[in-house]
mmCIF file of N, CA and C in Angstrom:
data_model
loop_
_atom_site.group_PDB
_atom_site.id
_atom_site.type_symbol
_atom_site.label_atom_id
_atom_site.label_comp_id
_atom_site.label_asym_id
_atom_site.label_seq_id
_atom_site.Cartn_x
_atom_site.Cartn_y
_atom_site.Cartn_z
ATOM 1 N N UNK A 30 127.410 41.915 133.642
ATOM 2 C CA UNK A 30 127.086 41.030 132.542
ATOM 3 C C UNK A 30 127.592 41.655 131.250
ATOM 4 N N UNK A 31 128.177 40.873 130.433
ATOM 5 C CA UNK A 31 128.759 41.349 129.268
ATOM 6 C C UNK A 31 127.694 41.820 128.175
ATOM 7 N N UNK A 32 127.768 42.392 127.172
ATOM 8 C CA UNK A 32 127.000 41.872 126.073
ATOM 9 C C UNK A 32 126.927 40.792 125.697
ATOM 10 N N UNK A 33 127.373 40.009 125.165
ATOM 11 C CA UNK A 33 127.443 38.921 124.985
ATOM 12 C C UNK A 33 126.382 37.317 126.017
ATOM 13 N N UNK A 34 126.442 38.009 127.155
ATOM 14 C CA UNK A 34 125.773 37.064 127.730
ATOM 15 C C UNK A 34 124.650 37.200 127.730
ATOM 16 N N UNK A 35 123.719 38.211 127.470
ATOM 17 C CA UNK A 35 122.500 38.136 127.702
ATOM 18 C C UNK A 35 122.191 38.140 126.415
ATOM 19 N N UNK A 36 122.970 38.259 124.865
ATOM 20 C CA UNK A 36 122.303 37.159 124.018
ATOM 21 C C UNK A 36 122.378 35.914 124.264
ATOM 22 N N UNK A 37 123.745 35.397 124.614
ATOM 23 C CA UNK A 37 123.640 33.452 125.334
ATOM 24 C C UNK A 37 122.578 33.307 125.707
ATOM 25 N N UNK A 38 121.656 34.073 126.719
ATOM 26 C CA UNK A 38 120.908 33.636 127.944
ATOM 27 C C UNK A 38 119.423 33.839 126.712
ATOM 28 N N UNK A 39 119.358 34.680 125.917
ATOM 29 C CA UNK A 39 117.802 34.723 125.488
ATOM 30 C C UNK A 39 118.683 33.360 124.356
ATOM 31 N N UNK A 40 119.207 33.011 123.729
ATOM 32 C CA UNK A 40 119.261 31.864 122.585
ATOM 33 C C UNK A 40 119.263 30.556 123.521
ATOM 34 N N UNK A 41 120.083 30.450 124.662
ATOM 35 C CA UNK A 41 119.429 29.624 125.873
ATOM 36 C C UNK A 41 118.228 28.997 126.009
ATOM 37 N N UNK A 42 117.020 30.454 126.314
ATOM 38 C CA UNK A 42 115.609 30.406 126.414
ATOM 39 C C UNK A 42 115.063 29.955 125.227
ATOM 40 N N UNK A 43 115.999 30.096 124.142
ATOM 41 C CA UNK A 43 115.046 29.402 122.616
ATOM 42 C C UNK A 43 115.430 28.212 122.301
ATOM 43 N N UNK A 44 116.392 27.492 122.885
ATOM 44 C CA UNK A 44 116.811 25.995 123.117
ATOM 45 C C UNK A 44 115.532 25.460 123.847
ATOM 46 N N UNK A 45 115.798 25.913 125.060
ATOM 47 C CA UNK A 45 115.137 25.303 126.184
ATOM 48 C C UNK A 45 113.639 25.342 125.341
ATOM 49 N N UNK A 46 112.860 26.354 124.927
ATOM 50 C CA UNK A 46 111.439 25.819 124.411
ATOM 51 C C UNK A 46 111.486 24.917 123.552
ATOM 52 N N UNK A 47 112.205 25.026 122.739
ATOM 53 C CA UNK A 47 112.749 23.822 121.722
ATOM 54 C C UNK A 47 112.801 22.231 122.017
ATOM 55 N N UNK A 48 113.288 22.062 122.819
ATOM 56 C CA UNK A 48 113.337 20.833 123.420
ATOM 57 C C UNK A 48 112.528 20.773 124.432
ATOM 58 N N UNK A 49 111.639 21.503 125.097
ATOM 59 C CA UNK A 49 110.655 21.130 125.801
ATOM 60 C C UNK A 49 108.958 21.150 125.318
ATOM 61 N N UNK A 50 109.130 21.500 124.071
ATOM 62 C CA UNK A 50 107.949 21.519 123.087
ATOM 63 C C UNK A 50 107.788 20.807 121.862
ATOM 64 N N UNK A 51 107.371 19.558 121.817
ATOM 65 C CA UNK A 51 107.488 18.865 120.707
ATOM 66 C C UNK A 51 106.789 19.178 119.202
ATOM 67 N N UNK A 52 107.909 19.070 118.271
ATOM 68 C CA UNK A 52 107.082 20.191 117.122
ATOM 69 C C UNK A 52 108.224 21.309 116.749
ATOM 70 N N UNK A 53 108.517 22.170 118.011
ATOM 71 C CA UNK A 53 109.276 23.406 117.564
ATOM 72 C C UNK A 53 110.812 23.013 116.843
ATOM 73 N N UNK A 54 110.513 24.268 115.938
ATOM 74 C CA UNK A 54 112.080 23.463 114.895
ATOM 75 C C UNK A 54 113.410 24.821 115.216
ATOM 76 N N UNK A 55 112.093 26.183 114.755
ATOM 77 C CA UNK A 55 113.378 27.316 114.940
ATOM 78 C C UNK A 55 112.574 27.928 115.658
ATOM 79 N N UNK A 56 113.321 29.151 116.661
ATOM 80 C CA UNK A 56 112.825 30.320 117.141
ATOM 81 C C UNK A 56 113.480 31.718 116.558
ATOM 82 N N UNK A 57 113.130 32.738 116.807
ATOM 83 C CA UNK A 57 113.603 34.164 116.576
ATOM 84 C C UNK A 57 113.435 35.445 117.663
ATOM 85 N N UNK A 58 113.619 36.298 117.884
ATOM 86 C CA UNK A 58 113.293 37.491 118.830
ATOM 87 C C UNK A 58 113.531 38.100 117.862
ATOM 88 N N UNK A 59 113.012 38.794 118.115
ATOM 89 C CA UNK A 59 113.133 40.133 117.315
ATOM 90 C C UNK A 59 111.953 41.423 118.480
ATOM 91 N N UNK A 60 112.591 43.134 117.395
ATOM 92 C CA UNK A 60 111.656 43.825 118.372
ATOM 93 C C UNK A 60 110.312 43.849 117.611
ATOM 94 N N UNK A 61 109.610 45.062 118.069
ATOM 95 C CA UNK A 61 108.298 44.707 118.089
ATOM 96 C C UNK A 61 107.811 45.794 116.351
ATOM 97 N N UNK A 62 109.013 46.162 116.137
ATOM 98 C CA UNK A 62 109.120 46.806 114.401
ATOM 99 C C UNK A 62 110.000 45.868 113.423
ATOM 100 N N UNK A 63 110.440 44.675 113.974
ATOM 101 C CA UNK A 63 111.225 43.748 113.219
ATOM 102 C C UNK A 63 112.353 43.476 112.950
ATOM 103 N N UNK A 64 112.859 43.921 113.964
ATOM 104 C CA UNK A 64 114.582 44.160 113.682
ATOM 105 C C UNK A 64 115.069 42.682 114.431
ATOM 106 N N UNK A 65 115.885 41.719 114.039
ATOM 107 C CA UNK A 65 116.249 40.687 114.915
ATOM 108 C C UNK A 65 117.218 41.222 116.197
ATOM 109 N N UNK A 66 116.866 40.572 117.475
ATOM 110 C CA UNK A 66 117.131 40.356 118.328
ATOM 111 C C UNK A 66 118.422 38.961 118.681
ATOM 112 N N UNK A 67 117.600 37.762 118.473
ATOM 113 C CA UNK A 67 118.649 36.405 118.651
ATOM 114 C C UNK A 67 117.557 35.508 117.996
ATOM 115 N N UNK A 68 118.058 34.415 117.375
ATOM 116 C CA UNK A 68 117.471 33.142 116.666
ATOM 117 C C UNK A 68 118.650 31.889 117.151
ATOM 118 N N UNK A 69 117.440 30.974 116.790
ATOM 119 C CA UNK A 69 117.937 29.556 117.078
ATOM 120 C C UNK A 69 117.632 28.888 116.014
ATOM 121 N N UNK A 70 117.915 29.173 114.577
ATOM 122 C CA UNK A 70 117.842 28.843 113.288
ATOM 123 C C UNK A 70 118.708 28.139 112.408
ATOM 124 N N UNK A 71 118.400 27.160 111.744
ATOM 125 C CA UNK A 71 119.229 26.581 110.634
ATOM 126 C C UNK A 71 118.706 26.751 109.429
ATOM 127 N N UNK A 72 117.504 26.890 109.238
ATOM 128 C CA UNK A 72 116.778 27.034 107.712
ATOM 129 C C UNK A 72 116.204 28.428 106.846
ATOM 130 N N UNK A 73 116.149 29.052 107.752
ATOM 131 C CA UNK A 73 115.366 30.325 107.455
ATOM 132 C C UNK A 73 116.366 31.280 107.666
ATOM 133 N N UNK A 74 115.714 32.440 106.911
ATOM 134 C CA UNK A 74 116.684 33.319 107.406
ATOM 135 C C UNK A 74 116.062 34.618 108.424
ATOM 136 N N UNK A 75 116.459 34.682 109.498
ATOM 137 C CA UNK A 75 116.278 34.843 110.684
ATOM 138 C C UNK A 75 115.794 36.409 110.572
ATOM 139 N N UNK A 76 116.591 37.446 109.578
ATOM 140 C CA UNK A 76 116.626 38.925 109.719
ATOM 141 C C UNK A 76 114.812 39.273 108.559
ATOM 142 N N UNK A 77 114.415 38.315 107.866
ATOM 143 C CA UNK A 77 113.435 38.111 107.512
ATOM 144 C C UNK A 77 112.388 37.321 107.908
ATOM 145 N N UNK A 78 112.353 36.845 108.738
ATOM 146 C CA UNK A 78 111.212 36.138 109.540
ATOM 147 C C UNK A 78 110.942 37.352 111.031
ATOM 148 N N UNK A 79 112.038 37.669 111.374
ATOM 149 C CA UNK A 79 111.719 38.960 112.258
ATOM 150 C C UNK A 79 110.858 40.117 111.637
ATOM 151 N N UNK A 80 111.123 40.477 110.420
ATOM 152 C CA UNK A 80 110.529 41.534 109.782
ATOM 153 C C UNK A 80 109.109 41.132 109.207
ATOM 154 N N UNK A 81 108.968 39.821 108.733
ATOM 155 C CA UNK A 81 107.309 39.240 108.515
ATOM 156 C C UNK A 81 106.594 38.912 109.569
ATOM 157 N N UNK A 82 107.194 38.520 111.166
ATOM 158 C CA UNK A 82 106.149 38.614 112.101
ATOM 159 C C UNK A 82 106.038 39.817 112.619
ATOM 160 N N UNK A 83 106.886 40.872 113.178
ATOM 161 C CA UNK A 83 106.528 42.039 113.331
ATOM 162 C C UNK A 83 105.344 42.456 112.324
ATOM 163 N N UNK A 84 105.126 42.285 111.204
ATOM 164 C CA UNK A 84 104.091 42.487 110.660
ATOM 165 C C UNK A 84 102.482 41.994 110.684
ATOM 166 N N UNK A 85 103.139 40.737 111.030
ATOM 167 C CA UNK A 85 101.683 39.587 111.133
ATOM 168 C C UNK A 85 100.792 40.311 112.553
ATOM 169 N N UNK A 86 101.854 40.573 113.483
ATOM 170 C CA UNK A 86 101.769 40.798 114.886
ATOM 171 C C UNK A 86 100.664 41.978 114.728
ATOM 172 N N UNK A 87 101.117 43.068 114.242
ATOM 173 C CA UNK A 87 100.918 44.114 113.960
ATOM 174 C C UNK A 87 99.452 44.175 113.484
ATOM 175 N N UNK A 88 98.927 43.258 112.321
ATOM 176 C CA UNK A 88 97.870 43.206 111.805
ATOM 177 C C UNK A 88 96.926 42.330 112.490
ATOM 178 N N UNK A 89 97.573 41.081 113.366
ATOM 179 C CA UNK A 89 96.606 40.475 114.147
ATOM 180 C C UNK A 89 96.257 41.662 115.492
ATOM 181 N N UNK A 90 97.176 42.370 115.728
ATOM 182 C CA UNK A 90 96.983 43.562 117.216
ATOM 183 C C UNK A 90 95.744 44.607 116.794
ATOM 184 N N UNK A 91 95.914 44.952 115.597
ATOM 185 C CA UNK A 91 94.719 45.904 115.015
ATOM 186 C C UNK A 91 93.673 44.931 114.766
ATOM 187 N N UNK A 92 93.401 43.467 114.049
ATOM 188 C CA UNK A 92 92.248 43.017 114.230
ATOM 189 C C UNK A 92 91.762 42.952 115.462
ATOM 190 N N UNK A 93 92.320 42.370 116.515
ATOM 191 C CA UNK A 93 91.505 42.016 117.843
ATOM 192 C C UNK A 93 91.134 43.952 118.064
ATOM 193 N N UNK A 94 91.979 44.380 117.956
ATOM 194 C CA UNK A 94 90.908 45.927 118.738
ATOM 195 C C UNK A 94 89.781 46.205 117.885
ATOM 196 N N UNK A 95 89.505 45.678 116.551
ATOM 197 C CA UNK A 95 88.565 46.090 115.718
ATOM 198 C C UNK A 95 87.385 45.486 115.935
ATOM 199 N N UNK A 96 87.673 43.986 116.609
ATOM 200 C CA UNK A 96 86.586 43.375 116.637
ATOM 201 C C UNK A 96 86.512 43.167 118.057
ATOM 202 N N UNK A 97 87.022 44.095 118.652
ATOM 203 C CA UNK A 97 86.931 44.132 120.092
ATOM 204 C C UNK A 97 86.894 42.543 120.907
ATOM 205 N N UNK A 98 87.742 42.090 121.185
ATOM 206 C CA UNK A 98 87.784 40.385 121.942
ATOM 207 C C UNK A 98 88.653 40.599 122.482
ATOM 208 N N UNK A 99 89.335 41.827 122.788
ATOM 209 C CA UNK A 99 90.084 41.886 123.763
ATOM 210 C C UNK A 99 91.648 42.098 123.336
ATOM 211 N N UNK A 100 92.768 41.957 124.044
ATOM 212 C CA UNK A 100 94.203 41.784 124.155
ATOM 213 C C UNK A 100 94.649 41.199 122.698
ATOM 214 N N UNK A 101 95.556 41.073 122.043
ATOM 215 C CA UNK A 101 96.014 39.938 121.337
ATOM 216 C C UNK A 101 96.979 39.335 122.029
ATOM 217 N N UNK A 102 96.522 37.582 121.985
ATOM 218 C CA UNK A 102 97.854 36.270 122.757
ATOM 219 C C UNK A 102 99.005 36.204 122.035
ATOM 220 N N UNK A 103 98.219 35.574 120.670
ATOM 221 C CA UNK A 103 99.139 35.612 119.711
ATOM 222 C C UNK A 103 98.590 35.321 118.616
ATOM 223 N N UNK A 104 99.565 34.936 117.725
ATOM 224 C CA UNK A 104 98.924 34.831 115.585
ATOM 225 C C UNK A 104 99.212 33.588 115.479
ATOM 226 N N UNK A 105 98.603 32.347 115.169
ATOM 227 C CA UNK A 105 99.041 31.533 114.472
ATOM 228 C C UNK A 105 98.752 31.088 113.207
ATOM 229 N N UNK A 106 99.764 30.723 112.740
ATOM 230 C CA UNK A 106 99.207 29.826 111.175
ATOM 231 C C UNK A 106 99.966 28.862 111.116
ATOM 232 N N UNK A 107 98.411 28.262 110.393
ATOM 233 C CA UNK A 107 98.786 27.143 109.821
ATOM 234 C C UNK A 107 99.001 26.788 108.360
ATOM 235 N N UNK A 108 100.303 26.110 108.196
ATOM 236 C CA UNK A 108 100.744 25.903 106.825
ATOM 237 C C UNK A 108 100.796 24.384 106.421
ATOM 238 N N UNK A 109 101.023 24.006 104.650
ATOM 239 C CA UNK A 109 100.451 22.795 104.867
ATOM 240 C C UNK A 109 101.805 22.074 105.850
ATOM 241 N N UNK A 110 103.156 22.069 105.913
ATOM 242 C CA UNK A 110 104.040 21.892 106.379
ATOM 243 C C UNK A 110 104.377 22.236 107.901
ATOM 244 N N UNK A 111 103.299 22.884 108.603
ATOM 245 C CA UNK A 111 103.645 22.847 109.919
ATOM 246 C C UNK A 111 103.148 24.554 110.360
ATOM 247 N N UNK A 112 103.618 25.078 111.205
ATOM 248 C CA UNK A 112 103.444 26.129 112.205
ATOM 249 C C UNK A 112 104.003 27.457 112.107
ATOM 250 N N UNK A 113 103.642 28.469 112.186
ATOM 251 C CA UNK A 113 103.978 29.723 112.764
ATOM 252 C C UNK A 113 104.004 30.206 113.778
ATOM 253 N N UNK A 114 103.887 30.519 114.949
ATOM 254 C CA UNK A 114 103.482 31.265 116.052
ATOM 255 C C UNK A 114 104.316 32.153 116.368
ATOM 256 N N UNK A 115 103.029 33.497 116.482
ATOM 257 C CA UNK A 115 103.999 34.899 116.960
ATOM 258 C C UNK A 115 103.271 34.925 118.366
ATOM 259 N N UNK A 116 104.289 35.435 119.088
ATOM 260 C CA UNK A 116 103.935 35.912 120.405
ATOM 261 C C UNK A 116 104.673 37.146 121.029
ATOM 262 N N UNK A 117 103.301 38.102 121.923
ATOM 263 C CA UNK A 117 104.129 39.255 122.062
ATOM 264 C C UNK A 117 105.235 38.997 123.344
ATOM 265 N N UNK A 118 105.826 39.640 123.390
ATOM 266 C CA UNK A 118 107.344 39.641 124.358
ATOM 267 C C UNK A 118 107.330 41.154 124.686
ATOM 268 N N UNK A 119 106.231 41.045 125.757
ATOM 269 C CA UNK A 119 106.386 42.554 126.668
ATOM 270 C C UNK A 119 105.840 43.457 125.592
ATOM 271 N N UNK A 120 106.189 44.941 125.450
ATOM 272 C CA UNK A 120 105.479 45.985 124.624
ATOM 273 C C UNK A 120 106.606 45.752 123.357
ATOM 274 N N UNK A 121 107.636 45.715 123.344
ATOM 275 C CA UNK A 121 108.452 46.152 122.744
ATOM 276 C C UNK A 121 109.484 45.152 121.691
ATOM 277 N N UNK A 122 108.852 43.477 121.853
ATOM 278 C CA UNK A 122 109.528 42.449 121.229
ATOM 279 C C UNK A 122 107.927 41.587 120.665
ATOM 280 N N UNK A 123 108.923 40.461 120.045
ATOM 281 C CA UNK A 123 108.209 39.324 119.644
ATOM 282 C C UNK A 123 109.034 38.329 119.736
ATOM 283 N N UNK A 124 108.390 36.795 119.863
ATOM 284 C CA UNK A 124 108.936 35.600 119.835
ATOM 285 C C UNK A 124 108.617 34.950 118.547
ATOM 286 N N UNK A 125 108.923 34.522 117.713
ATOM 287 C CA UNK A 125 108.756 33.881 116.310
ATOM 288 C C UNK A 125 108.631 32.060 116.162
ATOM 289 N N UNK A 126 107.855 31.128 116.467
ATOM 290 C CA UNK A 126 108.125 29.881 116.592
ATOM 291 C C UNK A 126 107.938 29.214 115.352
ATOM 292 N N UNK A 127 108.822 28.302 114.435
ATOM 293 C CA UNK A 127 108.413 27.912 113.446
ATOM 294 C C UNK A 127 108.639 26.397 114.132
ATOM 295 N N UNK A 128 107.412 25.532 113.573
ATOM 296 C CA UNK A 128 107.067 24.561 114.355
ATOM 297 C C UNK A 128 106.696 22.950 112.916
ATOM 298 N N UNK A 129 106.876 21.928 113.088
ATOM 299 C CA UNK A 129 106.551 21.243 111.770
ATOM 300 C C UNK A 129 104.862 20.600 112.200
ATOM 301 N N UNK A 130 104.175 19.915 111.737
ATOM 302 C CA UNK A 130 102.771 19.521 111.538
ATOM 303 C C UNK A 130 102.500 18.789 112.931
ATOM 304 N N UNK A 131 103.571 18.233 113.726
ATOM 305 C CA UNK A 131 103.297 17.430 114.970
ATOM 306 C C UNK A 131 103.763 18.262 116.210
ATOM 307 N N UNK A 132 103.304 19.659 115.776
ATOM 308 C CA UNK A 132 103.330 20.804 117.163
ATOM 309 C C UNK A 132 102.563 20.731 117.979
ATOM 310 N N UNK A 133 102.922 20.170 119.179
ATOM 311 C CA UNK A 133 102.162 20.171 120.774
ATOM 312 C C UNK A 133 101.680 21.511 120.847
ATOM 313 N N UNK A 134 100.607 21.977 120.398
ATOM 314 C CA UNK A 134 99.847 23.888 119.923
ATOM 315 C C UNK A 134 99.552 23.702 121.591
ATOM 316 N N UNK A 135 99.065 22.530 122.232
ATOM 317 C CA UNK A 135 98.637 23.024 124.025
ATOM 318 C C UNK A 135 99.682 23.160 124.736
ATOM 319 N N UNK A 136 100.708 21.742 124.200
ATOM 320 C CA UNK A 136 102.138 22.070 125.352
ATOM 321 C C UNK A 136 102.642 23.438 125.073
ATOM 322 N N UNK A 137 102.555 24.484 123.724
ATOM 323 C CA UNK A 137 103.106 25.270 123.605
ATOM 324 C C UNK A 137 102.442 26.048 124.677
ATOM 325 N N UNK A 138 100.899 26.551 124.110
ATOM 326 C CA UNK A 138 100.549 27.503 124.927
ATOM 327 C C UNK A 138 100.514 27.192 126.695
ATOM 328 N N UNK A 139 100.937 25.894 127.057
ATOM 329 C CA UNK A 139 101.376 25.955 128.312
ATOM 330 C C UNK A 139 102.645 26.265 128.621
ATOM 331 N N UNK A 140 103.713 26.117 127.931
ATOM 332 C CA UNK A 140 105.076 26.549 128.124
ATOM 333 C C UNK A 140 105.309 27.290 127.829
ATOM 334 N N UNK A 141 104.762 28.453 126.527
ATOM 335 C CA UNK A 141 105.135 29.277 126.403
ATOM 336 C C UNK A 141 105.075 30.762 127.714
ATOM 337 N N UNK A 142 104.097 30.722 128.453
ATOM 338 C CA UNK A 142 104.211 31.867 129.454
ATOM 339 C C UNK A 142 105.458 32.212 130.260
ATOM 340 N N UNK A 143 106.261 31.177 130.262
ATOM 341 C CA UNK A 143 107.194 31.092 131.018
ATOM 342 C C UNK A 143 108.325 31.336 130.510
ATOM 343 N N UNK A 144 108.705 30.740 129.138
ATOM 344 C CA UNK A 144 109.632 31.475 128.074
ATOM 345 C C UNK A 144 109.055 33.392 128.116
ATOM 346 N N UNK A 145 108.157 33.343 127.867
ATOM 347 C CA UNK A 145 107.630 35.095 127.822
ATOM 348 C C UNK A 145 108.260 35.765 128.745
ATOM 349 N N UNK A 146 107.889 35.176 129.931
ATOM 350 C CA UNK A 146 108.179 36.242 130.934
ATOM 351 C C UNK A 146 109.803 35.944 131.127
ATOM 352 N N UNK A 147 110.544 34.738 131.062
ATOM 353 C CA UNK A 147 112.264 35.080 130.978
ATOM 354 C C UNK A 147 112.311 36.243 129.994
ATOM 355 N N UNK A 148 112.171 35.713 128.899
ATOM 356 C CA UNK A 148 112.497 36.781 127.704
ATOM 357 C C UNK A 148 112.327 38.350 127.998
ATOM 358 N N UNK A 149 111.020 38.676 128.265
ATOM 359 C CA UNK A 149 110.502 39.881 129.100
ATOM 360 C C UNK A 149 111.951 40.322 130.044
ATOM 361 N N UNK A 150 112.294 39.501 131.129
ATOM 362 C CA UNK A 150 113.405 39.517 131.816
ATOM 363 C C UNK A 150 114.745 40.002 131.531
ATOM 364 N N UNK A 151 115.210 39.240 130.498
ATOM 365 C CA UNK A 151 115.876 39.341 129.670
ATOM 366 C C UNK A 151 116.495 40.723 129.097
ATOM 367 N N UNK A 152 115.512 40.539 128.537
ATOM 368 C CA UNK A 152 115.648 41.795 127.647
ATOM 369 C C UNK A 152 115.741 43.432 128.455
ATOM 370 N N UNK A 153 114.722 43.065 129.390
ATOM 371 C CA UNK A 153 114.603 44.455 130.074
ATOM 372 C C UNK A 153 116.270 44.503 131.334
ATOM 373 N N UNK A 154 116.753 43.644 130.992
ATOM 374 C CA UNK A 154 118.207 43.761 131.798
ATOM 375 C C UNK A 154 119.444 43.758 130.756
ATOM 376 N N UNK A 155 118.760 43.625 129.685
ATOM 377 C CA UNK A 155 120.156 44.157 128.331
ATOM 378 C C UNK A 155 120.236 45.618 128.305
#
């Protein structure tokens, strides 16, 4: 496999949630300190939305151990314009979803496990 293809194959995986999740507008990867990975972006800029959820991530991962509830799933917010969602991607990434006000939040968290674990995949074969 080239380089090249196994970014195709994770910007692939950020199509495919895209169109199978009604709502989602852009995605991002990035690692799990903020460095971009691959995006599926037209509006944002991609090398800064990696570096503000690595952060969000970061501070939602230390709340849940503080208040002890366990694991963190993921961070969401809500804005008046629509969605955020960070999700972790194995130890060492994140998934970034920016989503507008008519985000399927259940179809996500049902589709998203499955994007996770490609990505997970993915990555651990780059």
């Amino acid at each position: 496999m080239t380089s090249a293809a196994p970014y195709e194959a994770l910007v692939a995986s950020l199509k495919s949630l895209r169109e199978r999740v009604m709502g989602v507008n852009e995605t991002v990867i990035s690692t799990s300190d903020g460095l971009l990975v691959a995006a599926d972006t037209a509006t944002v800029q991609p090398e800064s939305v990696a570096a503000l959820a690595a952060a969000s991530l970061g501070v939602g991962r230390r709340t849940a151990a503080e208040v002890g509830l366990g694991g963190l799933r993921d961070v969401v917010v809500r804005c008046n314009g629509g969605y955020i969602v960070v999700l972790s991607v194995g130890e060492h990434a994140l998934l970034v979803i920016l989503a507008d006000e008519g985000l399927d939040l259940p179809g996500l968290h049902r589709e998203s496990p499955a994007t996770v674990d490609r990505l997970v995949s993915l990555l651990s074969a780059a």
